[in-house]
């Protein structure tokens, strides 16, 4: 299935949730914010939000500094 992650086409297996996608990409759910089709996905919903063909995801990482 094709979707777009941070503006780039990506092929992923069907039936994937946001949480599984993050795990596949070795990203920690507590360290990112995910927007799906211009709507923020709450962290509590990562495991129950299934991705669909053509979805547009933006995955943003928290960056610390000082």
C-alpha positions as a printed NumPy array, in Angstrom:
array([[ 0.   ,  0.   ,  0.   ],
       [ 1.301,  3.459, -0.851],
       [ 1.123,  6.479,  1.416],
       [ 3.149,  9.628,  1.901],
       [ 5.444, 10.231,  4.853],
       [ 6.834, 13.727,  5.241],
       [ 6.029, 14.394,  1.587],
       [ 7.681, 11.268,  0.167],
       [ 5.934,  8.205, -1.221],
       [ 6.355,  5.087,  0.914],
       [ 5.189,  1.513,  0.457],
       [ 4.003, -0.229,  3.617],
       [ 2.102, -3.452,  4.306],
       [-1.688, -3.16 ,  4.566],
       [-3.292, -3.237,  8.009],
       [-0.563, -1.117,  9.587],
       [-1.31 ,  1.164, 12.533],
       [ 0.519,  4.384, 13.301],
       [ 2.266,  2.633, 16.204],
       [ 3.439, -0.28 , 14.025],
       [ 4.733,  2.158, 11.411],
       [ 6.738,  3.99 , 14.06 ],
       [ 8.126,  0.694, 15.347],
       [ 9.139, -0.355, 11.82 ],
       [11.001,  2.91 , 11.441],
       [12.601,  2.491, 14.88 ],
       [10.943,  5.649, 16.218],
       [ 9.823,  6.021, 19.817],
       [ 6.15 ,  7.   , 20.074],
       [ 6.826,  9.279, 23.049],
       [ 9.388, 11.27 , 21.027],
       [ 7.265, 12.13 , 17.983],
       [ 4.102, 13.916, 16.937],
       [ 2.106, 12.413, 14.08 ],
       [-0.301, 14.207, 11.783],
       [-2.48 , 12.107,  9.465],
       [-4.227, 13.886,  6.606],
       [-3.717, 17.244,  8.317],
       [-5.212, 16.049, 11.644],
       [-3.107, 15.432, 14.75 ],
       [-3.187, 11.802, 15.938],
       [-3.263, 11.608, 19.729],
       [-0.654,  9.3  , 21.238],
       [-3.417,  7.262, 22.884],
       [-4.74 ,  6.493, 19.388],
       [-1.441,  5.401, 17.766],
       [-2.219,  1.7  , 18.338],
       [-5.782,  1.931, 17.012],
       [-5.327,  4.293, 14.064],
       [-5.043,  2.154, 10.943],
       [-3.358,  3.611,  7.884],
       [-5.115,  3.633,  4.52 ],
       [-3.786,  3.919,  0.97 ],
       [-3.008,  7.522,  0.07 ],
       [-2.763,  8.748,  3.668],
       [-0.472, 11.703,  4.166],
       [ 1.575, 11.535,  7.346],
       [ 3.851, 14.083,  8.897],
       [ 6.095, 12.685, 11.612],
       [ 7.858, 15.316, 13.668],
       [10.588, 14.606, 16.228],
       [11.018, 16.486, 19.479],
       [14.427, 18.122, 19.645],
       [15.962, 19.208, 22.908],
       [18.497, 21.926, 23.25 ],
       [19.778, 24.507, 25.537]])
